[in-house]
Amino acid sequence: MVTAHRTVLPDLNAIAIYYGQLILAGEALDGLDMPIIGFFGEDDSSIAVEDVNNFKLILTNLGKTADINLYPGVGHAFANPSGQNYTAAAAEDAWARTIAFFARYLQNT
């Protein structure tokens, strides 16, 4: 998704990631030219905390505008109200941050 974003969605101006699989190759992430916000659960069995931390570090080292959030005690799909891992506090916080992020970065697009 990330590496082909300009081909498929040439007008993509910001990215929000909710517990999605991560690309950890710096060369693939280097081409990103839009801000990124991401939300992950510390107890997600499908996305390792180490991968989230590495993703954040890679983006920082590349000088990307990124806000990567890791919620303690929260599992995969924590923002899905019909799922077994739904965590209202984390979901509401992530949603509020997402709205503020898009308001900040998409207001003039």
XYZ file of C-alpha atoms in Angstrom:
109
model
C 0.000 0.000 0.000
C 2.607 2.533 1.037
C 5.005 2.017 -1.863
C 2.297 2.272 -4.514
C 0.340 5.107 -2.947
C 1.172 7.698 -5.608
C 0.222 5.373 -8.455
C -3.116 4.348 -7.006
C -3.981 7.528 -5.088
C -1.937 10.383 -6.521
C -3.678 12.996 -4.370
C -3.078 11.265 -1.040
C -2.126 14.019 1.409
C -2.156 12.224 4.772
C -2.238 8.639 6.055
C -3.929 7.160 9.135
C -2.973 3.599 10.053
C -5.101 1.595 12.467
C -3.177 -1.535 13.506
C -2.146 -2.399 9.958
C 0.852 -4.461 8.920
C 3.961 -2.324 8.722
C 6.624 -1.863 6.092
C 9.990 -1.690 7.837
C 12.204 -1.046 4.810
C 13.566 2.479 4.925
C 13.928 2.635 1.145
C 10.211 1.921 0.748
C 9.225 4.517 3.354
C 11.612 7.183 2.122
C 9.308 8.062 -0.778
C 6.451 9.034 1.505
C 5.901 12.750 1.393
C 2.778 13.099 3.512
C 2.196 13.074 7.283
C 1.382 9.750 8.926
C -0.523 8.928 12.091
C -0.698 5.383 13.402
C -2.431 3.509 16.204
C -1.392 0.149 17.592
C -2.138 -2.014 20.603
C 0.683 -3.193 22.825
C -1.042 -6.572 23.203
C -1.699 -7.073 19.476
C -0.571 -10.619 18.683
C -0.316 -9.912 14.945
C 1.852 -6.761 15.099
C 4.872 -6.888 17.384
C 5.626 -3.912 19.632
C 9.204 -4.116 18.348
C 7.918 -3.612 14.789
C 5.873 -0.576 15.836
C 8.895 0.914 17.594
C 11.133 0.179 14.587
C 8.577 1.741 12.239
C 8.504 4.879 14.368
C 12.311 5.008 14.516
C 12.682 4.557 10.756
C 10.189 7.351 10.061
C 11.963 9.622 12.549
C 15.381 8.872 11.045
C 14.005 9.636 7.575
C 12.701 12.986 8.819
C 9.060 12.107 8.164
C 6.159 13.817 9.885
C 4.735 10.942 11.907
C 2.740 10.432 15.091
C 2.816 6.739 16.006
C 0.759 5.778 19.064
C 1.044 2.535 21.025
C -1.695 1.836 23.565
C -0.717 -0.306 26.580
C -2.941 -3.250 27.446
C -4.810 -3.036 24.130
C -5.123 -5.766 21.495
C -5.671 -5.914 17.743
C -8.722 -4.139 16.301
C -9.252 -2.182 19.514
C -11.286 0.459 17.659
C -13.816 -2.005 16.225
C -16.893 -1.739 18.472
C -18.206 -5.125 17.323
C -14.922 -6.921 17.977
C -13.786 -8.824 21.049
C -10.814 -6.485 21.617
C -12.787 -3.239 21.518
C -11.371 -0.814 24.070
C -13.513 2.305 24.294
C -10.929 4.619 25.861
C -8.228 3.788 23.301
C -10.700 3.862 20.404
C -12.078 7.250 21.415
C -8.597 8.686 21.913
C -7.410 7.342 18.549
C -10.482 8.726 16.791
C -10.073 12.175 18.363
C -6.399 12.206 17.367
C -7.292 11.106 13.830
C -9.862 13.882 13.414
C -7.419 16.496 14.753
C -4.648 15.130 12.506
C -6.784 15.326 9.368
C -8.075 18.773 10.336
C -4.492 19.964 10.679
C -3.044 18.422 7.537
C -6.004 18.426 5.150
C -7.600 21.789 5.890
C -6.168 23.462 2.778
C -6.492 20.575 0.322
